[in-house]
CSV table of C-alpha atoms in Angstrom, one decimal:
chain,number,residue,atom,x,y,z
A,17,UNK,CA,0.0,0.0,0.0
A,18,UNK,CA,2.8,2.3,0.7
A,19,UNK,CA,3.9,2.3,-3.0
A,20,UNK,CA,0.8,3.8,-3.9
A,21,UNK,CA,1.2,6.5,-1.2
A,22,UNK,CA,4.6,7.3,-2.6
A,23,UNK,CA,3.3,7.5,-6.2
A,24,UNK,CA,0.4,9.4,-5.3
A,25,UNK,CA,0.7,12.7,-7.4
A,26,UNK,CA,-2.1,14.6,-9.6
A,27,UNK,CA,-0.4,13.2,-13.2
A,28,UNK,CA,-1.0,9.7,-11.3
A,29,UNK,CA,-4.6,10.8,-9.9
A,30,UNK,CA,-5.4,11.4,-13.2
A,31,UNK,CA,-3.8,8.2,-14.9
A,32,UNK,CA,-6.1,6.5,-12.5
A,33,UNK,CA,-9.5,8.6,-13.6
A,34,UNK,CA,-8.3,7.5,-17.3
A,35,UNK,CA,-8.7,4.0,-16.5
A,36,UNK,CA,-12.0,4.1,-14.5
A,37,UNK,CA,-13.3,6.1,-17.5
A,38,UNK,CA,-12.1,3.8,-19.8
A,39,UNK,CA,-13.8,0.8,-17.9
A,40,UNK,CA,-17.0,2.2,-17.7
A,41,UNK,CA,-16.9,3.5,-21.6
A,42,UNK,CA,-16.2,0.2,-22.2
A,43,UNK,CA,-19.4,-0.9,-20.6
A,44,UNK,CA,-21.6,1.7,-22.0
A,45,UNK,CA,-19.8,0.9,-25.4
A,46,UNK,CA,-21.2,-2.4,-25.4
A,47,UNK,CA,-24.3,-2.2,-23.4
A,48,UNK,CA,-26.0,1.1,-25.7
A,49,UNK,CA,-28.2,0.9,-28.1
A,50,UNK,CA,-28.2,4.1,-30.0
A,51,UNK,CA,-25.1,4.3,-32.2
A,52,UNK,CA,-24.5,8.1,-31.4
A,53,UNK,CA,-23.9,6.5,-28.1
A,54,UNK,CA,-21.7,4.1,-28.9
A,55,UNK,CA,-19.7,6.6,-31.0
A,56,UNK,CA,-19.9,9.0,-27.8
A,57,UNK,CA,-18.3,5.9,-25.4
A,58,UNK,CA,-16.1,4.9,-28.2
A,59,UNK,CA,-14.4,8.7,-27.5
A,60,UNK,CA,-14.4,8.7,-24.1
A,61,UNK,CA,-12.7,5.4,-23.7
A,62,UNK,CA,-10.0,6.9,-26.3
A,63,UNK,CA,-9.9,10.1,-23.5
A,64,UNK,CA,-9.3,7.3,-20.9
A,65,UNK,CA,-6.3,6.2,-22.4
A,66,UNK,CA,-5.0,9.8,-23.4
A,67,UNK,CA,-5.2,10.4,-19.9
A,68,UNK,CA,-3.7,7.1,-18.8
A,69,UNK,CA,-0.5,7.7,-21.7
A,70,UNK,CA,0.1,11.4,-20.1
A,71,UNK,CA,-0.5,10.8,-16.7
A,72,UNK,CA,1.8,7.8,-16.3
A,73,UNK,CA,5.0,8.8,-18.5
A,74,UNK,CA,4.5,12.2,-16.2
A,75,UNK,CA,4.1,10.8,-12.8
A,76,UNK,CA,8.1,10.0,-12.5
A,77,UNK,CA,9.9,12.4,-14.5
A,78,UNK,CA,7.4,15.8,-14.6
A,79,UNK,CA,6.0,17.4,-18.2
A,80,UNK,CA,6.9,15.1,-21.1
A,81,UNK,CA,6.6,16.7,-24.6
A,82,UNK,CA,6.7,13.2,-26.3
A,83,UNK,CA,3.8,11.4,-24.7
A,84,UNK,CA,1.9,15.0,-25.0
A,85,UNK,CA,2.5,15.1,-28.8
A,86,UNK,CA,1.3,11.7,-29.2
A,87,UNK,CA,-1.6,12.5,-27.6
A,88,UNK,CA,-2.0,15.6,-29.9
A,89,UNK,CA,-1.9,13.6,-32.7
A,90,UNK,CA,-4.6,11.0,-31.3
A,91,UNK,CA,-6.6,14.0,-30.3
A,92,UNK,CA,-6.7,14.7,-34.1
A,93,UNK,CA,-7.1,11.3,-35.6
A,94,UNK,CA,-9.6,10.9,-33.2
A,95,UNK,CA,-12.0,13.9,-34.2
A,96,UNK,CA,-11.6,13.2,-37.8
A,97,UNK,CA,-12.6,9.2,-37.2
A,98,UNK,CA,-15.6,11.0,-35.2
A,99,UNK,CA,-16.7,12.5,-38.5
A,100,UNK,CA,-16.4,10.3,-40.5
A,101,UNK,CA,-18.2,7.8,-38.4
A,102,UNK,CA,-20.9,10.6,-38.2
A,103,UNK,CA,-20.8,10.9,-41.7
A,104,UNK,CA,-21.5,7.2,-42.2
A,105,UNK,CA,-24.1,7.5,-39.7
A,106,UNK,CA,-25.9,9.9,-41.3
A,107,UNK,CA,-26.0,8.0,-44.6
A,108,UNK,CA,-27.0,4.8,-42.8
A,109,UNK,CA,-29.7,6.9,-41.3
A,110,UNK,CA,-30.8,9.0,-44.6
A,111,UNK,CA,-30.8,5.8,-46.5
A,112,UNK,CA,-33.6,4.2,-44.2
A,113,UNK,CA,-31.4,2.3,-41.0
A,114,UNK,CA,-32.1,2.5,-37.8
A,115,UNK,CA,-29.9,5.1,-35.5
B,7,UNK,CA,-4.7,18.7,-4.4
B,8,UNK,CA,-8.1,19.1,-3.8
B,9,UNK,CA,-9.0,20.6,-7.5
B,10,UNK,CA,-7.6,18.0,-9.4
B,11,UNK,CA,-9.7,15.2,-6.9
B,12,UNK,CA,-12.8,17.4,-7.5
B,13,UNK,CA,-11.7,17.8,-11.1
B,14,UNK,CA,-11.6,13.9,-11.6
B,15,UNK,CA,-14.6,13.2,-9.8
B,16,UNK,CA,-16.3,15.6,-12.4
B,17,UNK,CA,-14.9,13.8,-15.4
B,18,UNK,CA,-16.0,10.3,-14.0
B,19,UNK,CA,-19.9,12.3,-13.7
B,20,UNK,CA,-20.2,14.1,-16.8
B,21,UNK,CA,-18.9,10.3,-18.6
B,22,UNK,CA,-21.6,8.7,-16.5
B,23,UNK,CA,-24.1,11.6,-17.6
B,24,UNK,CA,-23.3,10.9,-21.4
B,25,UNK,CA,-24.2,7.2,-20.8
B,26,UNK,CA,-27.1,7.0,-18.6
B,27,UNK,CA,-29.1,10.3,-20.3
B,28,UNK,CA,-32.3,8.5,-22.6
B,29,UNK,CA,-32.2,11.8,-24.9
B,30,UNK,CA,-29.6,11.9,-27.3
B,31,UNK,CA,-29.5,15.8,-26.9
B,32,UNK,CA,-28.8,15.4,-23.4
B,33,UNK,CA,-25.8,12.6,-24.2
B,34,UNK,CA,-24.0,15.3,-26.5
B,35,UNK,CA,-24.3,18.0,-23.6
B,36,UNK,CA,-22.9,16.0,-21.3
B,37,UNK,CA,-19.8,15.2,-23.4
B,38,UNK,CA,-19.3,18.7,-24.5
B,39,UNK,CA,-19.0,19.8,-21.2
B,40,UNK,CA,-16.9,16.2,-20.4
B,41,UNK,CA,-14.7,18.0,-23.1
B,42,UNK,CA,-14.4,21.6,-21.6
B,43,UNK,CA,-13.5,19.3,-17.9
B,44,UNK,CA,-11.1,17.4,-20.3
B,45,UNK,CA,-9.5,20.3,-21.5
B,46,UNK,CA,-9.2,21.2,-17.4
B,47,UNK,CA,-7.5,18.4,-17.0
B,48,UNK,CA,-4.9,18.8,-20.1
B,49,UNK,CA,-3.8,22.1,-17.9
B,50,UNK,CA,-3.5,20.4,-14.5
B,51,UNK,CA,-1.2,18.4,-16.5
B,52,UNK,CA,0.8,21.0,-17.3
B,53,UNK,CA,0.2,20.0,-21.1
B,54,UNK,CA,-0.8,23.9,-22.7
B,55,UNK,CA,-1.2,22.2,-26.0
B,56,UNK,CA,-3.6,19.3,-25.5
B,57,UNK,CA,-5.5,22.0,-23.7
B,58,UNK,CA,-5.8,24.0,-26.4
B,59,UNK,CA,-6.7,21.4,-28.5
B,60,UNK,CA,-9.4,19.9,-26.7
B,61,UNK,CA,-11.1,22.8,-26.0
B,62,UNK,CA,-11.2,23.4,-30.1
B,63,UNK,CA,-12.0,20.1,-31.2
B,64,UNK,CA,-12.9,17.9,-28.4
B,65,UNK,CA,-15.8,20.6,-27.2
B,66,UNK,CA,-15.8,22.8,-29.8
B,67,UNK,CA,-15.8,21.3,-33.2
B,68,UNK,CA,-17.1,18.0,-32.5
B,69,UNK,CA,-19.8,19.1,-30.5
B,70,UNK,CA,-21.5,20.9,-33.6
B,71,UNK,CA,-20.7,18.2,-35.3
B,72,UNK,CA,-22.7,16.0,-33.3
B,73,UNK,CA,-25.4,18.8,-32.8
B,74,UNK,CA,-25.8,19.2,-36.8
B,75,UNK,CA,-26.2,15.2,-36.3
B,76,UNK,CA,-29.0,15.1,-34.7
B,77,UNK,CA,-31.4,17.0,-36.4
B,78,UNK,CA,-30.9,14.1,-39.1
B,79,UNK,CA,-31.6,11.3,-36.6
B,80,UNK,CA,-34.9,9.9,-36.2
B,81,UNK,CA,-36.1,9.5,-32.8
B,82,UNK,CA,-34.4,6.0,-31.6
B,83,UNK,CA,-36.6,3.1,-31.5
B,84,UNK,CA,-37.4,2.2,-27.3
B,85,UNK,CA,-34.6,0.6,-25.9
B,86,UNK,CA,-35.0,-3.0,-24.7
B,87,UNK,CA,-33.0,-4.6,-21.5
B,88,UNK,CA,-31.0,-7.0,-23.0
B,89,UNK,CA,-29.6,-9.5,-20.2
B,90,UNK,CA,-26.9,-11.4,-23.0
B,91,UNK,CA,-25.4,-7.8,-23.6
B,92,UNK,CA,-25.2,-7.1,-20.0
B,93,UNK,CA,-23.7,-10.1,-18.5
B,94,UNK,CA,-21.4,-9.5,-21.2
B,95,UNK,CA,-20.5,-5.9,-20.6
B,96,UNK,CA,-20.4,-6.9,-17.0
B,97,UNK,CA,-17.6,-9.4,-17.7
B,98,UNK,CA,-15.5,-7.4,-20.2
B,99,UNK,CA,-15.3,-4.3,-18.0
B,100,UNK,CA,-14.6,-6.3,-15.1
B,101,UNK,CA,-11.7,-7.8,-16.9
B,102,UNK,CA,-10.8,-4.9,-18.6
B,103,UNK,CA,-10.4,-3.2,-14.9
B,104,UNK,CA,-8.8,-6.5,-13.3
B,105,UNK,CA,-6.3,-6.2,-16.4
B,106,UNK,CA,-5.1,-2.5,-15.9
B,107,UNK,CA,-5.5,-2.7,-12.0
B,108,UNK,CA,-3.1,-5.1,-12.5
B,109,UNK,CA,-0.8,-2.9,-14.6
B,110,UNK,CA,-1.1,-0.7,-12.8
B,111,UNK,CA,0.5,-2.5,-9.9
B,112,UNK,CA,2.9,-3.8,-11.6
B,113,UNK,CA,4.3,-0.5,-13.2
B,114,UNK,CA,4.5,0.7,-9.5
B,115,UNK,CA,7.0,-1.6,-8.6
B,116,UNK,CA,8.7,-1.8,-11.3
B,117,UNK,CA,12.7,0.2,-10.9
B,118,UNK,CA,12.7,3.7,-12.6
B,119,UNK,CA,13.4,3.3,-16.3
B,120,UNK,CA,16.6,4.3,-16.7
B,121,UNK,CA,15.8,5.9,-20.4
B,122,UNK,CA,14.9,9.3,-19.5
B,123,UNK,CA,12.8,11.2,-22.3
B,124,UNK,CA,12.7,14.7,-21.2
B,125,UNK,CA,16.4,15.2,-20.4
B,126,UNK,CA,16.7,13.2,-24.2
B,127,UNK,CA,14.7,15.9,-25.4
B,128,UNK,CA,16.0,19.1,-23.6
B,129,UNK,CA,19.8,17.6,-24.8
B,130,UNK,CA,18.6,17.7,-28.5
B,131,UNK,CA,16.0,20.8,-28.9
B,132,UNK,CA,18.7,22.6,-30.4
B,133,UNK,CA,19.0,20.5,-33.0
B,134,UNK,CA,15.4,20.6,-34.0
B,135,UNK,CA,14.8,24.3,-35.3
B,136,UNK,CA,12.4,25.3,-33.3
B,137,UNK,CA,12.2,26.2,-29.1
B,138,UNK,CA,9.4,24.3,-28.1
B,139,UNK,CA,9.3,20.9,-27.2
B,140,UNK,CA,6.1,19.6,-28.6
B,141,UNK,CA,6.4,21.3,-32.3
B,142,UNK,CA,10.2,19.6,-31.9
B,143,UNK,CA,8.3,16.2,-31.3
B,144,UNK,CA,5.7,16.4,-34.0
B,145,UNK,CA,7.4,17.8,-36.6
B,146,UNK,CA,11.0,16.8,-36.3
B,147,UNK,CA,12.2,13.7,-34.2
B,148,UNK,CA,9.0,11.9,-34.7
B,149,UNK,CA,7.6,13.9,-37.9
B,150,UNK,CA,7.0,10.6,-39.6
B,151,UNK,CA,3.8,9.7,-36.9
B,152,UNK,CA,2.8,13.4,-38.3
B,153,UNK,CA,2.8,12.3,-42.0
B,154,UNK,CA,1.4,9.3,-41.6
B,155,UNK,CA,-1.5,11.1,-39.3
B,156,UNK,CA,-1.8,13.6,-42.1
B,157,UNK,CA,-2.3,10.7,-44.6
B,158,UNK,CA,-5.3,9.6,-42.1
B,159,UNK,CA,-7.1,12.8,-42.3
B,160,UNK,CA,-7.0,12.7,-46.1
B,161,UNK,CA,-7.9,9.4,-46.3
B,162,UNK,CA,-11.0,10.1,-44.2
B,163,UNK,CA,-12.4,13.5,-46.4
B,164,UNK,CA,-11.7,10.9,-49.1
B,165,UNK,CA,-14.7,8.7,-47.8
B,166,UNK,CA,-16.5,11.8,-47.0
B,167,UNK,CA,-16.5,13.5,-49.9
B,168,UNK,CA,-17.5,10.3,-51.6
B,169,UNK,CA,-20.6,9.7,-49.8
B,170,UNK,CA,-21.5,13.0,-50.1
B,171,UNK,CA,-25.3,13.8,-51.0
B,172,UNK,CA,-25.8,14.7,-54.6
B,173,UNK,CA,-22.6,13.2,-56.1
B,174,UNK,CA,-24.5,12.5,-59.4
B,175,UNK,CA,-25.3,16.4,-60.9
B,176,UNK,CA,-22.7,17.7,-61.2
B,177,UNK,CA,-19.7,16.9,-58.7
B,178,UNK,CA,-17.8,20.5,-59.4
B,179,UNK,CA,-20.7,22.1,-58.4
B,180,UNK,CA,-21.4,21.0,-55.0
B,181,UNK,CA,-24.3,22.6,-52.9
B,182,UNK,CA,-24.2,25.7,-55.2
B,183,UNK,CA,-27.8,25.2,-56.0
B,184,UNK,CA,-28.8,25.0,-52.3
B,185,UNK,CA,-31.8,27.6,-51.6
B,186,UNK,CA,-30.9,30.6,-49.5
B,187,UNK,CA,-31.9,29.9,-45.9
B,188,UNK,CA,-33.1,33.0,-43.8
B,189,UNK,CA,-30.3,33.4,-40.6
B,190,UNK,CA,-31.4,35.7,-37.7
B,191,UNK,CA,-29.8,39.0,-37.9
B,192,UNK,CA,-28.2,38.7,-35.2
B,193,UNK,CA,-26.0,35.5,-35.9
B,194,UNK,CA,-25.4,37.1,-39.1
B,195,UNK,CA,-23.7,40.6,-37.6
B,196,UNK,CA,-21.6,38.7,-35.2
B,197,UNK,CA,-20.8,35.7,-37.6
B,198,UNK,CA,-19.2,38.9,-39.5
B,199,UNK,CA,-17.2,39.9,-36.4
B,200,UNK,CA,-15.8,36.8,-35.0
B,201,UNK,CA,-14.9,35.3,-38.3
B,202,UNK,CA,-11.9,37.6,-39.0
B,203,UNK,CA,-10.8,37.1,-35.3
B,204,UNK,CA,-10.7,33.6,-35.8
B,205,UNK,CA,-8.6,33.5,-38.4
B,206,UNK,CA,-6.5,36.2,-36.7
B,207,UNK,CA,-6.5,33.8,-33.7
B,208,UNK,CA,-5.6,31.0,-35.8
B,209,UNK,CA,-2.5,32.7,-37.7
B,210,UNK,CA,-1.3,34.1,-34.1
B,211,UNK,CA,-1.6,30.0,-32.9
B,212,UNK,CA,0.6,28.6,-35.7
B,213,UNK,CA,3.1,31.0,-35.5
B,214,UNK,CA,3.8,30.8,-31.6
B,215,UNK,CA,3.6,27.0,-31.8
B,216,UNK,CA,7.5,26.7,-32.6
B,217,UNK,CA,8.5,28.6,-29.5
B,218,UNK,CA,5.9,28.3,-27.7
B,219,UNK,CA,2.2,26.0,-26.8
B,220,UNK,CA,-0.1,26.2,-30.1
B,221,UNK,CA,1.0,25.0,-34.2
B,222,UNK,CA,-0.4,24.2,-36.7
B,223,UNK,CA,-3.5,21.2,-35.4
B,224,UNK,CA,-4.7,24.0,-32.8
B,225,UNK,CA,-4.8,26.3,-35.5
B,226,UNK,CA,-6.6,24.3,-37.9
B,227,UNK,CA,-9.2,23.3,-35.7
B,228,UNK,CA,-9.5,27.2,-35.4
B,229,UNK,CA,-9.9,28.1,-38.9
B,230,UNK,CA,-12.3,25.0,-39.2
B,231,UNK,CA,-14.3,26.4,-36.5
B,232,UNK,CA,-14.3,29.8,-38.3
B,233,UNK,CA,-15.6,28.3,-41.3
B,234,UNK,CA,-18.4,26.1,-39.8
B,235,UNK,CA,-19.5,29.6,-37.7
B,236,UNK,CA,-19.4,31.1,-41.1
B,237,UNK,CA,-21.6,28.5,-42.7
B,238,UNK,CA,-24.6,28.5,-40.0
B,239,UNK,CA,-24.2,32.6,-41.1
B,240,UNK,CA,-24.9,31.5,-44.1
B,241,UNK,CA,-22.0,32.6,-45.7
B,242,UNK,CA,-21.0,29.9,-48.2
B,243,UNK,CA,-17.4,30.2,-48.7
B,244,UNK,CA,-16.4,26.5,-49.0
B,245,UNK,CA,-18.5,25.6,-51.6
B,246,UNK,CA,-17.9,28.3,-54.1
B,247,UNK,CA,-14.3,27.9,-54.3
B,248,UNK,CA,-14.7,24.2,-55.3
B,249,UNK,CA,-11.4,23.7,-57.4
B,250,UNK,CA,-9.3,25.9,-54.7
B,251,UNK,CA,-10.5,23.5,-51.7
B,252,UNK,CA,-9.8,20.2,-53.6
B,253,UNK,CA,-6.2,21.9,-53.6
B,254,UNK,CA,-6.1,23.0,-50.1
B,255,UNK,CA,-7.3,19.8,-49.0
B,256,UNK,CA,-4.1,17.6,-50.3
B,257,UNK,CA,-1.6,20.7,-49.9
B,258,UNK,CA,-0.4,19.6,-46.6
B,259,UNK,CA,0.2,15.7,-47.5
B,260,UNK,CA,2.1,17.3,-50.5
B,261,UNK,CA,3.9,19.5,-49.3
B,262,UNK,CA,5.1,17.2,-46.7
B,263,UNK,CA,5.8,14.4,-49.0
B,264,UNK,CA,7.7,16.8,-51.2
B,265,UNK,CA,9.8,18.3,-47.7
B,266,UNK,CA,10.4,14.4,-46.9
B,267,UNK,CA,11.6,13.2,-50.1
B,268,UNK,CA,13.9,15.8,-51.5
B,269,UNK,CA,16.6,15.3,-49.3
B,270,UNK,CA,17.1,11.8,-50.4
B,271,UNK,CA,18.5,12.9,-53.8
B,272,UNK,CA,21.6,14.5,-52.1
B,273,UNK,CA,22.0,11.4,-50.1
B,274,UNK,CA,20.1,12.1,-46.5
B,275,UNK,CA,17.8,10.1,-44.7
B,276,UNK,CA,14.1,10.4,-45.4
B,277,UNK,CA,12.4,12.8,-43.5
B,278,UNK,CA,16.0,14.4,-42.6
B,279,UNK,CA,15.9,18.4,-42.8
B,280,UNK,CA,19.1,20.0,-44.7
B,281,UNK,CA,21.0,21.6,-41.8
B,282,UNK,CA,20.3,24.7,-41.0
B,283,UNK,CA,17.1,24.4,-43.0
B,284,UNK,CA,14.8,22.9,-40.2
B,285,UNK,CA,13.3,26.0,-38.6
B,286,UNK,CA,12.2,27.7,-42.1
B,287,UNK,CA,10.7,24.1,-43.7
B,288,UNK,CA,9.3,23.2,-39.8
B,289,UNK,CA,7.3,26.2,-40.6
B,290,UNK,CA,6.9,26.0,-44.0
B,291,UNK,CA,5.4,22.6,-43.7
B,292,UNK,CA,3.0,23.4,-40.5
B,293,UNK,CA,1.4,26.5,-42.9
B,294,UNK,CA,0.5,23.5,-45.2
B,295,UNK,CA,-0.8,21.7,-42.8
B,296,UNK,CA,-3.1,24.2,-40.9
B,297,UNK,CA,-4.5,24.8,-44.2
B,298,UNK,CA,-5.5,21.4,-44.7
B,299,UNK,CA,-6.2,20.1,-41.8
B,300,UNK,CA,-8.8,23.1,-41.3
B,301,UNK,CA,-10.7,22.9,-44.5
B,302,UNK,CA,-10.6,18.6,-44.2
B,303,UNK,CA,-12.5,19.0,-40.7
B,304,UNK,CA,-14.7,21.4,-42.0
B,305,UNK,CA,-15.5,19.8,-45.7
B,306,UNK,CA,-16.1,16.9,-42.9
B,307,UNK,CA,-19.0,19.1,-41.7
B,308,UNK,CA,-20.3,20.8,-44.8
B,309,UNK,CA,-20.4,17.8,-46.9
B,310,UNK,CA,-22.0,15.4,-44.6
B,311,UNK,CA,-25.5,13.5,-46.2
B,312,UNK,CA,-28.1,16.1,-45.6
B,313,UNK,CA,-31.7,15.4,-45.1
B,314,UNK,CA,-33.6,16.2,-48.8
B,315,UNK,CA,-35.9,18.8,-47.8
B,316,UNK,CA,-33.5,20.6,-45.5
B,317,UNK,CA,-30.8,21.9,-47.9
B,318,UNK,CA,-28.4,19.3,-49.8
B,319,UNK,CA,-29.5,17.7,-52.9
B,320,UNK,CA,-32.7,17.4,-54.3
């Protein structure tokens, strides 16, 4: 238990939210019907691990530019998969599916 | 201390109000302001430039994405308790949590790695052409994860463009023959304001980002965010300079395949910078790639299937 004392800073407090926000994205990822939803829980469990990357390559050493420009690059990928999926939706939608 | 546990907590709530909220409307509210708390957060990690970003694109941009979305959604049939998908869900998440508990645990006690990046990093940043660490990252020691990111975002208004609504009459055309919708007067005076400042904002961005937090995604999402503001004014630039946005939207690949290629015909490395070259084609190539990368997330937006009698094709 100690080790977790000794770790305990904020970049590892937030490492930690990551994950629970991954778990339960996960769940509602599965569990959802709508497929807004799903695409909603589908980015939040990508924020989980954004946080988790950051948060643990900081929690040693301090600000890290490398894990931080991954991230900016995921951030990116991740709206324009967003869009796209949104884009798909919509024609899914238009063309008579169900949402 | 206490922020950043109140800060978490409020993550963890607005992620829980996204899932458990029956109205769709309500979901996307919840995650725009899950994306304002995000950006919070990015701060309180002392990371400037994921904070910037998110507050663009994670709350801004793709929350009017997902807005514009829903007026195209039919209302969602009821949803039915299904106990298979839940036991399920129960047991993935569980393991899911057992399995990064675990890492967790493991990483604690675990020696400190003895490979330490940000010394790495502050040993070589003079090398790289630019002052700030993150624009050093992106666009010099690990430019090729940019390219290849780049490539992504093409390949994605490539699929969009193609499913587009009205592909048949007349592709050069686009929306042109869209009927004039009425704006409020109101939206219309101020889209006329804060659309210069935007782009004002956005070249400001880009420019600090090689000495300081911003570059060129930050300011792309800003000039995408000018142009969306633009089009709910009613002002239809995108669509009138057809030819000029095809351009715009491959410019940044090119001009970053071009920058990677050339020096291998005097013998360097791919993606090596000419010495005392890398500051001037750092932001050379970033110029490119605001371009593009703001007019790929907003041809995202404008060109998405529209709903017949609500503008779009006919």
């Amino acid at each position: 238990m100690s080790l977790w004392i000794e770790a305990f800073n904020s970049d590892f407090w937030y490492a930690c939210i990551g994950a629970v926000l991954f778990v339960i994205a996960l769940y509602a990822f599965i569990v959802s019907q709508p497929l807004l939803k799903k695409l909603l829980a589908f980015n939040i469990m990508g924020s989980g691990v954004f946080l988790m990357m950051v948060g643990l390559a900081q929690y040693q050493h301090g600000p890290d530019s490398v894990p931080q420009a991954l991230v900016l690059t995921g951030i990116v990928v991740a709206v324009a998969a967003t869009a796209l999926a949104l884009v798909l939706l919509r024609k899914w939608v238009l063309s008579g599916g169900q949402p | 201390m206490w922020f950043d546990v109140i800060l978490g907590i409020g993550l963890i709530v607005a992620a829980v109000g996204v899932f458990r909220s029956d109205e769709l409307f309500r979901s996307v509210v919840f995650f725009v302001t899950f994306g304002i708390l995000l950006a919070l957060t990015w701060l309180r990690l002392q990371a400037p430039d994921l904070a910037l970003a998110e507050a663009a694109i994670g709350a801004g941009l793709t929350g009017v994405l997902l807005l514009d979305t829903l007026g195209v959604l039919k209302k969602p049939a009821a949803v039915k308790f299904n106990l298979a998908k839940h036991t399920l869900a129960t047991i993935v998440a569980l393991g899911a949590a057992a399995g990064l508990a675990w890492s967790f645990w493991t990483l604690l006690q675990l020696p400190a790695p003895t490979y330490n990046l940000v010394k790495t990093l502050a040993a070589n940043i003079d090398d790289s052409g630019v002052s700030h660490g993150i624009t050093a990252v992106l666009l010099n020691f690990r430019s090729y994860d940019t390219l290849l990111e780049v490539a992504v975002l093409l390949v994605a208004i490539v699929i969009g463009l193609g499913l587009r609504s009205g592909i048949r009459q007349g592709e050069l055309r686009g929306d042109v023959n869209t009927p004039e919708q009425k704006s409020p007067a109101l939206l219309k005076s101020l889209v006329h304001v804060l659309v210069p400042l935007l782009l004002i904002t956005a070249i400001f961005v880009l420019w600090a980002g090689s000495t300081r937090p911003g570059g060129a995604f930050q300011a792309g999402a800003l000039i995408a965010a000018a142009g969306v503001l633009a089009r709910l004014g009613n002002i239809d630039i995108a669509t009138r300079v057809n030819f000029l946005l095809r351009t715009g939207l491959t410019i940044g690949v090119f001009i970053f395949l071009l920058v990677a290629v050339s020096p291998m015909l005097t013998g360097y490395a791919f993606l090596a910078y000419p010495s005392g070259w890398a500051g001037l084609l750092i932001i050379l190539i970033e110029l490119m790639l605001t371009i593009s990368i703001g007019l790929i997330l907003l041809s995202l937006f404008i060109h998405a299937p529209h709903d017949k009698h609500n503008g779009g094709s006919s």
